[in-house]
mmCIF file of C-alpha atoms in Angstrom:
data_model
loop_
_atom_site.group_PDB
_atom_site.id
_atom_site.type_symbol
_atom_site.label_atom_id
_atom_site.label_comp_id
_atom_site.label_asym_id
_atom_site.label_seq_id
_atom_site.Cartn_x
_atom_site.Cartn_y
_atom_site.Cartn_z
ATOM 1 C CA UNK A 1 36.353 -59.938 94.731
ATOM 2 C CA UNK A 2 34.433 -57.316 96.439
ATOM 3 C CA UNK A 3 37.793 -55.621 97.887
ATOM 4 C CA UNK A 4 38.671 -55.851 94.170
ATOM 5 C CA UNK A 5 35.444 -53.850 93.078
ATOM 6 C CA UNK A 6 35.795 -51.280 96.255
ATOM 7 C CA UNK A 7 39.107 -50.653 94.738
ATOM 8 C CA UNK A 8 38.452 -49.374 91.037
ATOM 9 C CA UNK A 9 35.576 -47.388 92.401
ATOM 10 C CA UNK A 10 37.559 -45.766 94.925
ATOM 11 C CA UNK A 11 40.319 -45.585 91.649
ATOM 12 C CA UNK A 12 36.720 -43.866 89.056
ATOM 13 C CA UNK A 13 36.392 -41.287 92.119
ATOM 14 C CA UNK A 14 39.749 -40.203 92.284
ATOM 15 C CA UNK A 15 40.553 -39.467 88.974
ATOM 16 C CA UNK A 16 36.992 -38.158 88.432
ATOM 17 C CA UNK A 17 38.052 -35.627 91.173
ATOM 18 C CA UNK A 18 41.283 -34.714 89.523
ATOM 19 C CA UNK A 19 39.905 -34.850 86.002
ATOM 20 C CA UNK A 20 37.439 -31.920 87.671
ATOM 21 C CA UNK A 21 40.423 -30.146 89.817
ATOM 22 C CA UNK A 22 42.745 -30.603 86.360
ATOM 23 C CA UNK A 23 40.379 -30.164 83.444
ATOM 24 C CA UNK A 24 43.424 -29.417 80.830
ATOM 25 C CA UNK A 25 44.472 -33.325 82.035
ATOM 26 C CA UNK A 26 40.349 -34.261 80.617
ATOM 27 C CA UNK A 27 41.134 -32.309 77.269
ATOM 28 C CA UNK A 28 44.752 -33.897 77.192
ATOM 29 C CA UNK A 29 42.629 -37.311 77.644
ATOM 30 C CA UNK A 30 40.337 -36.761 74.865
ATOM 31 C CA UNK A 31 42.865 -35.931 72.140
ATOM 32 C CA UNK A 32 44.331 -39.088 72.941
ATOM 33 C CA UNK A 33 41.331 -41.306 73.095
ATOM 34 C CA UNK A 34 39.895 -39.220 69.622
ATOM 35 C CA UNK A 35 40.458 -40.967 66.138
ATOM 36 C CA UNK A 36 43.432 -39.481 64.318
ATOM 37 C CA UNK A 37 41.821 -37.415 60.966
ATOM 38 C CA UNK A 38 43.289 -35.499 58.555
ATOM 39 C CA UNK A 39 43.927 -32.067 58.597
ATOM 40 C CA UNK A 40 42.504 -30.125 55.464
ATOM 41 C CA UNK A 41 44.566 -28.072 53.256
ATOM 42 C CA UNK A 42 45.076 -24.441 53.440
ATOM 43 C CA UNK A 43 43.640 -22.986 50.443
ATOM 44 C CA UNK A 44 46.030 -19.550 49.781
ATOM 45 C CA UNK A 45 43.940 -16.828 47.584
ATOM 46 C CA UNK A 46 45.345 -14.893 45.357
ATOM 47 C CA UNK A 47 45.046 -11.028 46.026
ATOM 48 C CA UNK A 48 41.768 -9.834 43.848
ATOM 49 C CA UNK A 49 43.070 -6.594 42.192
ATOM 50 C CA UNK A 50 40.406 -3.999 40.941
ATOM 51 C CA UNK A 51 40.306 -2.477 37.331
ATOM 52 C CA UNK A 52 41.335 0.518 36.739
ATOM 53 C CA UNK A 53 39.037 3.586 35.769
ATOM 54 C CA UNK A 54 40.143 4.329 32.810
ATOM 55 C CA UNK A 55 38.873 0.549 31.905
ATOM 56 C CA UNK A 56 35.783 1.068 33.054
ATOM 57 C CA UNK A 57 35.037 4.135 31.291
ATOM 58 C CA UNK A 58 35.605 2.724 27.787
ATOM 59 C CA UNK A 59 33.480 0.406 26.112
ATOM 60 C CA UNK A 60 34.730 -3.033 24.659
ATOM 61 C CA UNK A 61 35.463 -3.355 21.474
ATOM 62 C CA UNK A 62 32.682 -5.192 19.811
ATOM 63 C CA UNK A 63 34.106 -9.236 18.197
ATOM 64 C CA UNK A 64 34.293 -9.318 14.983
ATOM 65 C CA UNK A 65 31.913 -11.312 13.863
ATOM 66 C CA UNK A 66 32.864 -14.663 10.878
ATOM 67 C CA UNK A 67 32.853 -13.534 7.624
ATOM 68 C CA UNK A 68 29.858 -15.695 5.533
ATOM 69 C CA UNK A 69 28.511 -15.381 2.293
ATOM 70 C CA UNK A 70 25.210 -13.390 2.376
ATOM 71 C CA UNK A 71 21.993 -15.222 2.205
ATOM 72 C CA UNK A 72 20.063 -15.069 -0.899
ATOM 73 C CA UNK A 73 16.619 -12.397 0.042
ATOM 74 C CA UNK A 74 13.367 -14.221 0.137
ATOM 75 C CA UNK A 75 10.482 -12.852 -0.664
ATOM 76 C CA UNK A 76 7.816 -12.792 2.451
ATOM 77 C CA UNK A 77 5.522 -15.812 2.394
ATOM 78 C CA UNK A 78 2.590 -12.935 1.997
ATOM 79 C CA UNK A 79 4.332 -11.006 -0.733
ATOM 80 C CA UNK A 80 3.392 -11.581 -4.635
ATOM 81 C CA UNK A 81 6.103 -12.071 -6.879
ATOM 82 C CA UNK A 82 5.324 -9.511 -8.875
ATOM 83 C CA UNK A 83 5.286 -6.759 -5.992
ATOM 84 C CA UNK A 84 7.975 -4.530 -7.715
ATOM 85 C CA UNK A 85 6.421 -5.031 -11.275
ATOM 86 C CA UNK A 86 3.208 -3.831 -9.778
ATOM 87 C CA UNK A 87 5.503 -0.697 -8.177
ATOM 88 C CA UNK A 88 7.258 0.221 -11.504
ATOM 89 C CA UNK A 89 3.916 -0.227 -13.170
ATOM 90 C CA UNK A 90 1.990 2.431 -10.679
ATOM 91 C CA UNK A 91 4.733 4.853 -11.115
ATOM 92 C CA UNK A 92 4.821 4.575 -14.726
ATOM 93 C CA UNK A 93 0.999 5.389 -14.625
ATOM 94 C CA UNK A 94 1.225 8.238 -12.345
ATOM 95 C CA UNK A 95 3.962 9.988 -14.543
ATOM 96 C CA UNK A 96 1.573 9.124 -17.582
ATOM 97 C CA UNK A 97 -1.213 10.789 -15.766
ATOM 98 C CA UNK A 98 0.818 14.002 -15.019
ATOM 99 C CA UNK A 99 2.068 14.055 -18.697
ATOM 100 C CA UNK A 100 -1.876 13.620 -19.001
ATOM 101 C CA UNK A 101 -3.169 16.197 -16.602
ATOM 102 C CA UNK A 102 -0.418 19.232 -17.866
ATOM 103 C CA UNK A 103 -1.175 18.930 -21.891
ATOM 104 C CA UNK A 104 -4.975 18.817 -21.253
ATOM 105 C CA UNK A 105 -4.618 21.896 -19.105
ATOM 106 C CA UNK A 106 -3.212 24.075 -21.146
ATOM 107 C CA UNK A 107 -4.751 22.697 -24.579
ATOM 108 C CA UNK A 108 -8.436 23.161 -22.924
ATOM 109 C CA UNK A 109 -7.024 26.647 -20.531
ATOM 110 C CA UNK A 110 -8.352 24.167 -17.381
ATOM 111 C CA UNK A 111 -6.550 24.883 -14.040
ATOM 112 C CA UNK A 112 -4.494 22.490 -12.996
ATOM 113 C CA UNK A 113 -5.882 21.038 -10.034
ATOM 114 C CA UNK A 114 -9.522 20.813 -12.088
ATOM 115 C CA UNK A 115 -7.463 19.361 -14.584
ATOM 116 C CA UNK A 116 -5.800 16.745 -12.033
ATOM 117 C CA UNK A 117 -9.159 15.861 -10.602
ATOM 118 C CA UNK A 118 -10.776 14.866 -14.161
ATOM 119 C CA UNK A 119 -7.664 12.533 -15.230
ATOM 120 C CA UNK A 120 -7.467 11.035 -12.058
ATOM 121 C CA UNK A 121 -11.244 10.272 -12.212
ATOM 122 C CA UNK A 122 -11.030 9.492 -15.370
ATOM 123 C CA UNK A 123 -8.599 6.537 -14.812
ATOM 124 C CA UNK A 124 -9.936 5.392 -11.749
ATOM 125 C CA UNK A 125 -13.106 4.550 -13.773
ATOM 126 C CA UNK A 126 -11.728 3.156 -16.522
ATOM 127 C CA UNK A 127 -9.507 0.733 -13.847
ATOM 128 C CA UNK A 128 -12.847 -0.040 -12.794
ATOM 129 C CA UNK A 129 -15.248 -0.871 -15.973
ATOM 130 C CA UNK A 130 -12.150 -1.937 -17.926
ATOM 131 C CA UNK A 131 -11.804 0.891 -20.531
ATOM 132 C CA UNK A 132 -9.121 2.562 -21.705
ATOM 133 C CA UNK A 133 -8.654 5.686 -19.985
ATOM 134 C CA UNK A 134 -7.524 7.752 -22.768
ATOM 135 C CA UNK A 135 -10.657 7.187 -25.189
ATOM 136 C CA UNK A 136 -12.532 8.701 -22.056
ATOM 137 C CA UNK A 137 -10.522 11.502 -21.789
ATOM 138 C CA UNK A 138 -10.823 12.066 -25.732
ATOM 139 C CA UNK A 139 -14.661 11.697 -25.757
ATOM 140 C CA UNK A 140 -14.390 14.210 -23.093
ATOM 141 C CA UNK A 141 -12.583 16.987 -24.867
ATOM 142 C CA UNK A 142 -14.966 16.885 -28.263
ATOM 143 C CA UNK A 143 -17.816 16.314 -26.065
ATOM 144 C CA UNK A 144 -17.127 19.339 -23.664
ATOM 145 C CA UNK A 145 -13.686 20.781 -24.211
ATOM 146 C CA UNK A 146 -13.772 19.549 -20.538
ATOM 147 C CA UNK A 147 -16.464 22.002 -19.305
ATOM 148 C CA UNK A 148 -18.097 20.058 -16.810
ATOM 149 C CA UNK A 149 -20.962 22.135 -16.771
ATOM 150 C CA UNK A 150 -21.908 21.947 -20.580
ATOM 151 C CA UNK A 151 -25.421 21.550 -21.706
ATOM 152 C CA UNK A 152 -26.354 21.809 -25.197
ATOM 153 C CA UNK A 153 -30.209 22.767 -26.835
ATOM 154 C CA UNK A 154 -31.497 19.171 -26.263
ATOM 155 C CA UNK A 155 -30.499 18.149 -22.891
ATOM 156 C CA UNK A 156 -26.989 16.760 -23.563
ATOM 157 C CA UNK A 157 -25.277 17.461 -19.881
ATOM 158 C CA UNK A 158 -21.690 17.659 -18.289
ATOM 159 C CA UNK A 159 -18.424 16.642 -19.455
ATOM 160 C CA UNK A 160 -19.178 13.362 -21.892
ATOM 161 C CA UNK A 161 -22.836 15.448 -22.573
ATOM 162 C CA UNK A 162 -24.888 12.763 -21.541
ATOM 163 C CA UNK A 163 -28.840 12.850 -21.894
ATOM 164 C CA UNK A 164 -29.748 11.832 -18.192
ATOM 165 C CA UNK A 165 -33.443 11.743 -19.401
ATOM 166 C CA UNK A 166 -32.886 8.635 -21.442
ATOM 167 C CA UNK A 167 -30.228 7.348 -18.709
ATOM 168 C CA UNK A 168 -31.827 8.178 -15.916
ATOM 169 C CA UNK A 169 -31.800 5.090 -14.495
ATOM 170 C CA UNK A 170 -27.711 4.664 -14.402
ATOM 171 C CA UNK A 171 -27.745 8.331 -12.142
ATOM 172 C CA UNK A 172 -30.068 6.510 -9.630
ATOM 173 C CA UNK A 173 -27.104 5.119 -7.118
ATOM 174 C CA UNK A 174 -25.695 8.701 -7.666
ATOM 175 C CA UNK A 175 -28.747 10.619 -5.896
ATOM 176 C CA UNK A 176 -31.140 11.070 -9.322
ATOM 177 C CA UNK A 177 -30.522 12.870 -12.647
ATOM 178 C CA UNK A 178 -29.182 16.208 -10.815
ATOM 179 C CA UNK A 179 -26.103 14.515 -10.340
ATOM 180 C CA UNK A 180 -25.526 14.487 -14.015
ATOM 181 C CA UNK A 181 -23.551 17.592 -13.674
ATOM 182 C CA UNK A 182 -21.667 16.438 -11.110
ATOM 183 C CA UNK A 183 -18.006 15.585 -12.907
ATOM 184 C CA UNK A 184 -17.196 12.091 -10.929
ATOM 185 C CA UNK A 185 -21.263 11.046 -11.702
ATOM 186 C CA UNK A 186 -21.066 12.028 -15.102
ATOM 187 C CA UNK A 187 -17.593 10.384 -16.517
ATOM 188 C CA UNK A 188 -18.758 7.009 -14.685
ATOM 189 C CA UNK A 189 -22.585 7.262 -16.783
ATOM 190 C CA UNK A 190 -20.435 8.539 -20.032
ATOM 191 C CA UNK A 191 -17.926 5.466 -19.541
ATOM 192 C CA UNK A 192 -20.807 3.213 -18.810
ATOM 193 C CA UNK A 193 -22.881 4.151 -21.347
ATOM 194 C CA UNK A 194 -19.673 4.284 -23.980
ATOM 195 C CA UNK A 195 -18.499 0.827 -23.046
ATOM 196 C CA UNK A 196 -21.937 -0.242 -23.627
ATOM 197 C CA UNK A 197 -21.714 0.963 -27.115
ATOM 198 C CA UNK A 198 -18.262 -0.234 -27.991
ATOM 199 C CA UNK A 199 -19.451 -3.800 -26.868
ATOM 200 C CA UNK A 200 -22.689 -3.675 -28.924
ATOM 201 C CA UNK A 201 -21.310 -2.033 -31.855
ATOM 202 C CA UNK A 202 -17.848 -4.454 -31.967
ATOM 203 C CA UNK A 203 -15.255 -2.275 -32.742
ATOM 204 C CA UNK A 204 -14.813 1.802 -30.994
ATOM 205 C CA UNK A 205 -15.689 3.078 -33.969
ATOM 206 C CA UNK A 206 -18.846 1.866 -34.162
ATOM 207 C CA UNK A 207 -19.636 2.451 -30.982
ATOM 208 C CA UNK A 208 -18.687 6.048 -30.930
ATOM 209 C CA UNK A 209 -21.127 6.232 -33.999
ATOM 210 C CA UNK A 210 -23.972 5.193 -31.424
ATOM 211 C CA UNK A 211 -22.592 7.387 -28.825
ATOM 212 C CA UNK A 212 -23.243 10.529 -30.759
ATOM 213 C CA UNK A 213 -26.565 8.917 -31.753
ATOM 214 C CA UNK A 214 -25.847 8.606 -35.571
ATOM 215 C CA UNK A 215 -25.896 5.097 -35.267
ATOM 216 C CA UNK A 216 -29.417 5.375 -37.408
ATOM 217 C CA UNK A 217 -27.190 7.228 -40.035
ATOM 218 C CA UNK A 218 -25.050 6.666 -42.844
ATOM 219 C CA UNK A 219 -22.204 9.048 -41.405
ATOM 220 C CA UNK A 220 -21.147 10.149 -38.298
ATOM 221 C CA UNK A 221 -20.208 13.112 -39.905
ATOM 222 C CA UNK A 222 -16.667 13.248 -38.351
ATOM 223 C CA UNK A 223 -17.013 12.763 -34.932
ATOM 224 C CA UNK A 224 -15.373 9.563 -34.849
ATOM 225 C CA UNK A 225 -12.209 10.873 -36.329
ATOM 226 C CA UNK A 226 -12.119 13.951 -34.082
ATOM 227 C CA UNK A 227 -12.676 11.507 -30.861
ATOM 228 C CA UNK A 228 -9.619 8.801 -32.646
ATOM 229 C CA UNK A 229 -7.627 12.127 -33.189
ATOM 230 C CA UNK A 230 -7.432 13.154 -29.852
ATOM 231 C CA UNK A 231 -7.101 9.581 -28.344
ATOM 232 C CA UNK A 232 -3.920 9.470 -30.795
ATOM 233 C CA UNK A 233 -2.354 12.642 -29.172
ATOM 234 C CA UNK A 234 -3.203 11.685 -25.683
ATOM 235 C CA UNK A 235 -0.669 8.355 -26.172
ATOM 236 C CA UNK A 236 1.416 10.677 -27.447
ATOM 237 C CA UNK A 237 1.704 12.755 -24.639
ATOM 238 C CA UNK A 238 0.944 9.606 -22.057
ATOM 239 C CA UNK A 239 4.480 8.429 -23.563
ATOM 240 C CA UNK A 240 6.180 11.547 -22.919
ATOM 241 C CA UNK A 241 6.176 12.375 -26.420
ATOM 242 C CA UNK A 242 5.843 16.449 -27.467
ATOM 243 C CA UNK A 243 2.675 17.183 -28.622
ATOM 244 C CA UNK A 244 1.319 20.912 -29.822
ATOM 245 C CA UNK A 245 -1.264 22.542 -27.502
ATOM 246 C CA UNK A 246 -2.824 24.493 -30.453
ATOM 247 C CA UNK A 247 -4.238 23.169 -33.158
ATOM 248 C CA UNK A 248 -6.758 24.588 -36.398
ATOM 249 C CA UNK A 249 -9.857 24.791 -34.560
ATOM 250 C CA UNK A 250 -12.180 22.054 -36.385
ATOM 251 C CA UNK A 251 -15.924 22.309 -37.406
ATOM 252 C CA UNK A 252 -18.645 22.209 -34.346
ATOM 253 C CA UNK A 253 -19.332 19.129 -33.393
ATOM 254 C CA UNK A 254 -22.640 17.957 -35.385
ATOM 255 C CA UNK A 255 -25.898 17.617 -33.150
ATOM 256 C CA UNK A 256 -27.690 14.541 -34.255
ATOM 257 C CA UNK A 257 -29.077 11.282 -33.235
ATOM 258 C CA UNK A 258 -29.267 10.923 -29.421
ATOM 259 C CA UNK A 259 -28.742 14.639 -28.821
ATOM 260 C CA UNK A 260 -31.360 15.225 -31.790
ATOM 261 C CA UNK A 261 -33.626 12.781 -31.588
ATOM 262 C CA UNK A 262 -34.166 10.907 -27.955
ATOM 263 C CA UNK A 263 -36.725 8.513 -29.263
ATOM 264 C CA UNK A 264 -34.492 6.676 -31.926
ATOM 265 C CA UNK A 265 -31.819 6.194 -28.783
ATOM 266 C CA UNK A 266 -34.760 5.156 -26.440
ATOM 267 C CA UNK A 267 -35.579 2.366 -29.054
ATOM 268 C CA UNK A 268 -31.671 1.163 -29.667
#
């Protein structure tokens, strides 16, 4: 047994030597001690060509995109219904106030931007007390001829001729009764003060009467019917209809009740 033993080690150091003398015989060894495996596939790739210039220069054409019925417009969840009504309507009105503005300016010899300025002031008020902007205009024109710096023998001032000493108190948010001459100050009193009358009286003709201060009277002796006369030609003209400039000049305008007597107004 031990001869046997002295044997193989004598054999392990021997072919350890000539495993270390003959080291292609160790890698010879190994292959055939080693597992068999697989060997992976070679993969071939194809040859990766690069586009051309001229390809690269022009742009793709866009893809046409599928042909669908269009989508019925909604309105914005913000926007009234009645947007484009309101749009037709505020055109309509400036075109009215132009048609406005040019037959007043040459029937009263007003420039045209003065003449601009009182429509547009006009309206604006009447928007805001709820009037009709016309009957302004036409109280206006018999009060003044649109002078805005008319003042008759008793105190009547501006463009509508109101007496700031009985209305003082409506010039107060306007800086005092010197503003009565003042155009925008003095078509906002007139309108007040008319609207006032209309309302009390129940109908425009009565309430003209009052404005001219013949509401104490039997007659306004005309007035009325020279104020309705020239609101009838202003929707003439605010229509687009042609309407005469020049007309028979009529009788002065009568001074009486508030611009003759201040106390009788005072008391109404």
């Amino acid at each position: 047994m031990q001869h046997t033993l002295t044997f193989f080690g004598v054999s392990a150091l021997a072919m350890m030597a000539l495993l270390y003398l003959r080291p292609e015989l160790a890698h010879e060894a190994s292959q055939l001690l080693a597992p068999p495996h697989k060997q992976a596939p070679v993969v071939v790739r194809a040859p990766v060509q690069a586009p051309a210039l001229s390809a690269l220069m022009t742009a793709p054409a866009p893809t046409p995109a599928p042909r669908s019925s269009p989508a019925p417009a909604m309105p914005a969840p913000d926007e009234p219904p009645i947007l484009a009504l309101d749009e037709k309507a505020s055109k309509a009105n400036r075109k009215q106030q132009e048609f406005v503005t040019t037959w007043l300016s040459k029937r009263y010899r007003v420039a045209g931007d003065a003449a601009n300025m009182l429509v547009s002031t006009a309206y604006s008020t009447a928007r805001e007390i709820k009037l009709d902007p016309l009957l302004i205009l036409a109280v206006m024109a018999i009060e003044s001829g649109l002078n805005p710096f008319a003042e008759s023998p008793v105190g009547a001032q501006g463009l509508m001729q109101v007496m700031s000493k009985i209305h003082h108190e409506k010039f107060q948010d306007m800086g005092g009764t010197k503003a009565a001459l003042n155009p925008v100050a003095n078509i906002r009193v007139g309108s007040l003060i008319l609207k006032e009358y209309v309302k009390r009286g129940g109908s425009v003709e009565a309430g003209l009467k009052t404005y001219v201060g013949a509401a104490a009277f039997e007659t306004d002796q005309g007035y009325g019917s020279r104020v309705m006369n020239e609101y009838q030609k202003l929707k003439l003209v605010a229509s687009g209809k042609k309407v005469p400039t020049v007309t028979t000049p009529a009788a002065p305008k009568p001074v009486m009740g508030e611009k003759a007597s201040q106390e009788q107004i005072a008391r109404l």
